[in-house]
PDB file of C-alpha atoms in Angstrom:
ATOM      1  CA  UNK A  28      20.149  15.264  15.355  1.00 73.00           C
ATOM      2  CA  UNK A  29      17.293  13.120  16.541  1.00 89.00           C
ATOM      3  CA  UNK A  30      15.630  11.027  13.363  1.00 94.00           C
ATOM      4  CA  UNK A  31      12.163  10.932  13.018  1.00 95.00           C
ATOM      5  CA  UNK A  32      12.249   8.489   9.924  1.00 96.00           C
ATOM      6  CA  UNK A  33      15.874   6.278  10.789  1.00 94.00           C
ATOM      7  CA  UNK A  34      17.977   6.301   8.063  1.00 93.00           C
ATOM      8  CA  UNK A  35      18.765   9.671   7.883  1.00 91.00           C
ATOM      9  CA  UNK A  36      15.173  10.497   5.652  1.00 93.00           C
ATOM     10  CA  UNK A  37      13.932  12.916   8.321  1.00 95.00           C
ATOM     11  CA  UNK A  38      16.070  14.478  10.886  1.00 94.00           C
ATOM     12  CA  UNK A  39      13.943  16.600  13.329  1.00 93.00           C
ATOM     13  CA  UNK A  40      13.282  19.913  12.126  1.00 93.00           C
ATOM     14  CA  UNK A  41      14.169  18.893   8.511  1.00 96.00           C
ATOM     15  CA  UNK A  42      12.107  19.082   5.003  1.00 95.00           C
ATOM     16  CA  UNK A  43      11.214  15.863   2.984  1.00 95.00           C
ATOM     17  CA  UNK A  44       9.157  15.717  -0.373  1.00 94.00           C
ATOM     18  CA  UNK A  45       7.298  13.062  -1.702  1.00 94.00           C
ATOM     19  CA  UNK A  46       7.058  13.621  -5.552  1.00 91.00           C
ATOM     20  CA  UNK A  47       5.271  12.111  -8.009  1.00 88.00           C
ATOM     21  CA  UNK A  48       2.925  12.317 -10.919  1.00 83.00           C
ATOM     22  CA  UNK A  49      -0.944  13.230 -10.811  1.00 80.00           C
ATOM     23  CA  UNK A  50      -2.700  10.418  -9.539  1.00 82.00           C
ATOM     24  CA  UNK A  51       0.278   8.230  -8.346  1.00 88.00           C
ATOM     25  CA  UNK A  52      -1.411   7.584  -4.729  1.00 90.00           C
ATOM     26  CA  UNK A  53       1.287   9.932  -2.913  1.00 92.00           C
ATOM     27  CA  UNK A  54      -1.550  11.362  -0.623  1.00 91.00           C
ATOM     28  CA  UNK A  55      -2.088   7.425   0.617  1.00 93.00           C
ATOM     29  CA  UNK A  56       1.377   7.220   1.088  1.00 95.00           C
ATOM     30  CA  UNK A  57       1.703  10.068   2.579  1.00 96.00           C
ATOM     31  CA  UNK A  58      -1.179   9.161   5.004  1.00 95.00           C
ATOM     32  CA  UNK A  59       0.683   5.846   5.836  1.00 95.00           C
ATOM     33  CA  UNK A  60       3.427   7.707   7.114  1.00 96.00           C
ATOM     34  CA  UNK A  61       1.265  10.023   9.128  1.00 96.00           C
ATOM     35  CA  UNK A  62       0.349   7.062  10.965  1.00 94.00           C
ATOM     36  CA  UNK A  63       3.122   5.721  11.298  1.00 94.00           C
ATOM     37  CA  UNK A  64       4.614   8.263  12.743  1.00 95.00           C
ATOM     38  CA  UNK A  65       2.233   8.900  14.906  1.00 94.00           C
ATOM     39  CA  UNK A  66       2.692   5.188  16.125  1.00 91.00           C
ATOM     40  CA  UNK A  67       5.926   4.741  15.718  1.00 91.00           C
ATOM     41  CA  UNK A  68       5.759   1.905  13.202  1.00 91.00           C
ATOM     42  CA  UNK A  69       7.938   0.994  10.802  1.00 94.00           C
ATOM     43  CA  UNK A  70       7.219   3.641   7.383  1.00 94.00           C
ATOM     44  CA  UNK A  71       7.908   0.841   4.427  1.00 93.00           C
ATOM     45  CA  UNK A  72      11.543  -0.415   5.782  1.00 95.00           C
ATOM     46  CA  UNK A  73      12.321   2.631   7.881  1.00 96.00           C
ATOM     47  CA  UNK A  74      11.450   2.862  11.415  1.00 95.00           C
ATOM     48  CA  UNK A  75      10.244   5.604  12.919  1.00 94.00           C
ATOM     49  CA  UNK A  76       9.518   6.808  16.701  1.00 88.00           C
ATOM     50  CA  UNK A  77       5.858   7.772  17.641  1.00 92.00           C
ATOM     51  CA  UNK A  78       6.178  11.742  17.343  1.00 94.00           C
ATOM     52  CA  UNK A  79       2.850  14.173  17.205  1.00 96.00           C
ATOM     53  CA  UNK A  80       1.789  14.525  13.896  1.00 97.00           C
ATOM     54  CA  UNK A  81      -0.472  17.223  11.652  1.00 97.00           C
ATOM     55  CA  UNK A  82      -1.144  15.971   8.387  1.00 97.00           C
ATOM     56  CA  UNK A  83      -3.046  19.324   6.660  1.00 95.00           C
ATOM     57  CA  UNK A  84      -4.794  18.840   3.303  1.00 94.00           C
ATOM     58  CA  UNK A  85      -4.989  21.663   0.845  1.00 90.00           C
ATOM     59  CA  UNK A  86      -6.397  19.868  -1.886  1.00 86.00           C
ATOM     60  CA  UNK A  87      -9.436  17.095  -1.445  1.00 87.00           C
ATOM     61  CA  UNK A  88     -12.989  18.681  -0.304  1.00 90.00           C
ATOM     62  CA  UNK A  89     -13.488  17.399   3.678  1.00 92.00           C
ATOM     63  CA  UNK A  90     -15.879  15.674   2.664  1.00 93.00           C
ATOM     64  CA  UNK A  91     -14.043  13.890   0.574  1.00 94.00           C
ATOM     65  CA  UNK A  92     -10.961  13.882   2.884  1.00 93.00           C
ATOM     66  CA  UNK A  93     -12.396  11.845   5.249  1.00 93.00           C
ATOM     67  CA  UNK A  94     -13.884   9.350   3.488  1.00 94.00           C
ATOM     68  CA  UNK A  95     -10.640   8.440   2.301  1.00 93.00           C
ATOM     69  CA  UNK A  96      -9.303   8.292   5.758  1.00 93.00           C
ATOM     70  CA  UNK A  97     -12.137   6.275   6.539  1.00 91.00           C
ATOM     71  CA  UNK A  98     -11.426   3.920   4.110  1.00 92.00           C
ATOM     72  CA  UNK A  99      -7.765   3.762   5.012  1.00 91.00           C
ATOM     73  CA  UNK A 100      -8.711   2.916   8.187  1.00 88.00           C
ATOM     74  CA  UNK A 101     -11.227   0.358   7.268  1.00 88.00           C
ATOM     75  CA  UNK A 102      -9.356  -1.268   5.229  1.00 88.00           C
ATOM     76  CA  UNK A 103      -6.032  -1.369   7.543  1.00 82.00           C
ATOM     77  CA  UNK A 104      -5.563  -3.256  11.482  1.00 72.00           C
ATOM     78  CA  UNK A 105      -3.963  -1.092  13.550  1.00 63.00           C
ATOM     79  CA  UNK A 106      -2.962  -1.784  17.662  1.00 54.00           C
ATOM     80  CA  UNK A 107      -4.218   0.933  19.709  1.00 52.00           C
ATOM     81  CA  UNK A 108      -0.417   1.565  20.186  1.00 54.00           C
ATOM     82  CA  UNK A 109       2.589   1.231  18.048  1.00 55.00           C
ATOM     83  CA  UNK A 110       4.608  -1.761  18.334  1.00 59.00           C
ATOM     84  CA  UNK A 111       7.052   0.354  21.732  1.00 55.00           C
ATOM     85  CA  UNK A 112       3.843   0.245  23.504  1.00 59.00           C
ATOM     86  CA  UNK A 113       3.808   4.671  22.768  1.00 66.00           C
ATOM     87  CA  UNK A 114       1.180   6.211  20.809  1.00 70.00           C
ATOM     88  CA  UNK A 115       1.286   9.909  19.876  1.00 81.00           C
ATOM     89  CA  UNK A 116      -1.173  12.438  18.168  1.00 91.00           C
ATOM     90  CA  UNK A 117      -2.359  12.446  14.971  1.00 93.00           C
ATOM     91  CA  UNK A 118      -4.549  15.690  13.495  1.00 93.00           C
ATOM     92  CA  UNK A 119      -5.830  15.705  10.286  1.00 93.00           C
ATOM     93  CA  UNK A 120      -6.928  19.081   9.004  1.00 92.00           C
ATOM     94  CA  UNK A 121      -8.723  19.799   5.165  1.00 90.00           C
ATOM     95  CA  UNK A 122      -8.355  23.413   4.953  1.00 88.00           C
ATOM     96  CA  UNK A 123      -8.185  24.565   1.146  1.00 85.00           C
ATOM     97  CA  UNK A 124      -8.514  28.562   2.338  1.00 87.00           C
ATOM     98  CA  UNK A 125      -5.143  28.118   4.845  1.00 88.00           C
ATOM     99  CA  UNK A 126      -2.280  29.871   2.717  1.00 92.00           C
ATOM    100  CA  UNK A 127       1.603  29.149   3.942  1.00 93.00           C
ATOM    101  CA  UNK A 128       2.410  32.329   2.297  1.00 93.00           C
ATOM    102  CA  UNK A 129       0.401  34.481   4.074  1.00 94.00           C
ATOM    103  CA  UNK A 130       1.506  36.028   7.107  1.00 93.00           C
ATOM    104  CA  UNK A 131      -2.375  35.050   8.464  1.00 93.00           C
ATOM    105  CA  UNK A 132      -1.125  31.129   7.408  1.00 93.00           C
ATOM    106  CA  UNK A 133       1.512  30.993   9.285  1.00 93.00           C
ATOM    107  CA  UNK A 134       0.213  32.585  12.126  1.00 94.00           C
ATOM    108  CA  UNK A 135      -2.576  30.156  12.192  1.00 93.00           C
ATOM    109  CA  UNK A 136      -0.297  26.732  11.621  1.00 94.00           C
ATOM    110  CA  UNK A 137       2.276  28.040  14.232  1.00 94.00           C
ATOM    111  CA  UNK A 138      -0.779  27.967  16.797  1.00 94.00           C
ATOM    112  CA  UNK A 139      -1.912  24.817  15.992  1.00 94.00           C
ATOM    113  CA  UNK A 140       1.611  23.135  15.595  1.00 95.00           C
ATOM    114  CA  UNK A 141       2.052  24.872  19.368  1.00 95.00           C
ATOM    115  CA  UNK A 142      -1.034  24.148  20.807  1.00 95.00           C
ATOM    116  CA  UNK A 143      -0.591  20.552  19.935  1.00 95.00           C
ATOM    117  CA  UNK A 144       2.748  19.641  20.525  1.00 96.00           C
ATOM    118  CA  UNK A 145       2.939  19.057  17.079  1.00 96.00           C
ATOM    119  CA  UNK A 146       6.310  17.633  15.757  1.00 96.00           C
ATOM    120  CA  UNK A 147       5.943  16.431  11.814  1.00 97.00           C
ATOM    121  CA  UNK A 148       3.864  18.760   9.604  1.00 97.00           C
ATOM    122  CA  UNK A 149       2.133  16.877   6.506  1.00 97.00           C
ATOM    123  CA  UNK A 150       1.479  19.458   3.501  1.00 96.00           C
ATOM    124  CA  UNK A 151      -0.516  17.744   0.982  1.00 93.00           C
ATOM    125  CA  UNK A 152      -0.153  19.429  -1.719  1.00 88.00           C
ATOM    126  CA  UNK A 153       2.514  22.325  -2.107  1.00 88.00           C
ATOM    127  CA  UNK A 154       1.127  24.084  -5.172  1.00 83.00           C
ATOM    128  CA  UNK A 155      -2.641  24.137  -3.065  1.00 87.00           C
ATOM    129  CA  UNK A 156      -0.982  25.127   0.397  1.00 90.00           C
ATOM    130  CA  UNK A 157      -0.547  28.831  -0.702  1.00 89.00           C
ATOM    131  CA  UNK A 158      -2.138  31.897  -2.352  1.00 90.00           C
ATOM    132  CA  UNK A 159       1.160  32.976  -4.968  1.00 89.00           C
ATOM    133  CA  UNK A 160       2.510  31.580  -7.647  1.00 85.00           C
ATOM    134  CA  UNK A 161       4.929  28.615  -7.135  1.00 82.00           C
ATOM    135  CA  UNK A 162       6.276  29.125 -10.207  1.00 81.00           C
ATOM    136  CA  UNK A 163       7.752  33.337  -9.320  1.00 86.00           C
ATOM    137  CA  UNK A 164      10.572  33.597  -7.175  1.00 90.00           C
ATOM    138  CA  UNK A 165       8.948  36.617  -5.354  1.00 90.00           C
ATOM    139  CA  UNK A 166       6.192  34.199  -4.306  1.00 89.00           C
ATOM    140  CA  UNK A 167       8.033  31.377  -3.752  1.00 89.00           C
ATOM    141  CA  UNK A 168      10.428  32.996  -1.341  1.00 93.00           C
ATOM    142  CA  UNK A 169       7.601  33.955   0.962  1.00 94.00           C
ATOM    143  CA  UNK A 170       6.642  30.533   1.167  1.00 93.00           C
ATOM    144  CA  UNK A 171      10.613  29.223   1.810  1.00 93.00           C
ATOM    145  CA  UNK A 172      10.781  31.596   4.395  1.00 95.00           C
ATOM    146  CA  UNK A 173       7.527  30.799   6.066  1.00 94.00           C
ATOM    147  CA  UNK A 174       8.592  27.132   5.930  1.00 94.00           C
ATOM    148  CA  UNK A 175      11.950  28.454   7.210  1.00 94.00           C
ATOM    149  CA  UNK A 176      10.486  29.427  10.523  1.00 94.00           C
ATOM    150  CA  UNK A 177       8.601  26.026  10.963  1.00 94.00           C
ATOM    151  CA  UNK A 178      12.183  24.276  10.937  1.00 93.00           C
ATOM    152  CA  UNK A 179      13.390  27.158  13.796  1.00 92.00           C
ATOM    153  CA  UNK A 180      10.410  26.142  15.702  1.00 91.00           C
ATOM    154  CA  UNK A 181      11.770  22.539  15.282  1.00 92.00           C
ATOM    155  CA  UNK A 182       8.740  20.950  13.162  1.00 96.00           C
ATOM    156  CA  UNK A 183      10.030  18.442  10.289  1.00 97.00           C
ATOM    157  CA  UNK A 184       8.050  19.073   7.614  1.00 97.00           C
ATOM    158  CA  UNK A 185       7.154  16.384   4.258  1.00 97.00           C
ATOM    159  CA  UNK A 186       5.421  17.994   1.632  1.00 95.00           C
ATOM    160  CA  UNK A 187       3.615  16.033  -0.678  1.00 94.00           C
ATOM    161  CA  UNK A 188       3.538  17.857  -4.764  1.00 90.00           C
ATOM    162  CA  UNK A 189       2.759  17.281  -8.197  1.00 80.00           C
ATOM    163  CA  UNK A 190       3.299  18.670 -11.307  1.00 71.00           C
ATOM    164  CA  UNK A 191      -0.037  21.042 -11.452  1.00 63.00           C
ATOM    165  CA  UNK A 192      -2.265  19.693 -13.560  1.00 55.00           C
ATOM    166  CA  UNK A 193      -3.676  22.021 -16.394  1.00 49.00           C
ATOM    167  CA  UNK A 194      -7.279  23.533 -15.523  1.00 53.00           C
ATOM    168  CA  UNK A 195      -9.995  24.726 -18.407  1.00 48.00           C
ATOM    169  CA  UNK A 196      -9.865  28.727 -17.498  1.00 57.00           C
ATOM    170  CA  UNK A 197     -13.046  29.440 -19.226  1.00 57.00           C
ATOM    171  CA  UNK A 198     -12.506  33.470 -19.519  1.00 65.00           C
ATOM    172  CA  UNK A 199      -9.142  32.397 -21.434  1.00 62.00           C
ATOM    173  CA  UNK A 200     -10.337  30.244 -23.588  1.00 56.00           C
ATOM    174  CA  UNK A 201      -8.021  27.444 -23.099  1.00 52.00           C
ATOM    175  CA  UNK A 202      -5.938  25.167 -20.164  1.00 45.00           C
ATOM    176  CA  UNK A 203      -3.513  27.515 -18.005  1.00 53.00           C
TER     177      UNK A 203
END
């Protein structure tokens, strides 16, 4: 199979997963290797080949969202191209209402993805990216399967996740 990342991290139409703790800058990471990809630079010491790439946040506000990208790109120097003269597409999407679960979700990604040539799917975050419960296997099998028909479509898919960090539920009482 063709490699997206070399090294055998990301054969086309394959699933990678950045993991981490809260707050361990996985989402800049993870936007590095959108643009790399995109560009087909070298991803820390893998190379990569410029492939189109939708990198869909789930969990920042926009607002938010793309200040940070406009920091990133403030604060790095990027050629118009990569360094094999080929540039692809890079979309960035905040959407914290699109569910992966949902047959409405997929529907809407699988247009998108289509519509754009898109090759390398970005989730940022997995818990965020859909309406059930990550933690039931009735839920989580929805989402497996969804991501199941991303891979037959061809799209490699990296999803970013985290341990979910505890949230004040004020009705309860108490952190969930």
């Amino acid at each position: 199979r063709h490699e997206i990342i070399q090294g055998g991290l990301l054969p086309e139409g394959q699933i990678m997963f950045l993991y981490g703790g809260y707050s361990t800058w996985k989402s800049w990471l993870a936007m590095e290797l959108a643009q790399s990809i995109s560009t087909g630079e070298d991803w820390l010491i893998y190379g990569t080949e410029p492939h189109n790439v939708m990198i869909l946040n789930c969990e920042i506000p926009k607002a938010e969202y793309q200040l940070r990208w406009k920091d990133y790109y403030a604060k790095r120097k990027f050629s118009s191209n990569g360094k094999s003269g080929k540039s692809a597409t890079l979309l960035v999407d905040s959407d914290m209402e699109l569910a992966l679960d949902t047959f409405t979700g997929l529907s809407t990604i699988l247009q998108w993805l289509k519509h754009y040539k898109i090759k390398v799917l970005i989730v940022d975050n997995v818990y965020t990216a859909m309406n059930g419960d990550l933690t039931r296997n009735t839920d989580a099998n929805i989402f497996i399967r969804n991501c199941k028909r991303l891979q037959m479509a061809g799209i490699a898919i990296i999803f970013v996740h985290h341990a979910r960090q505890a949230v004040y539920d004020n009705a309860r009482g108490g952190f969930v």
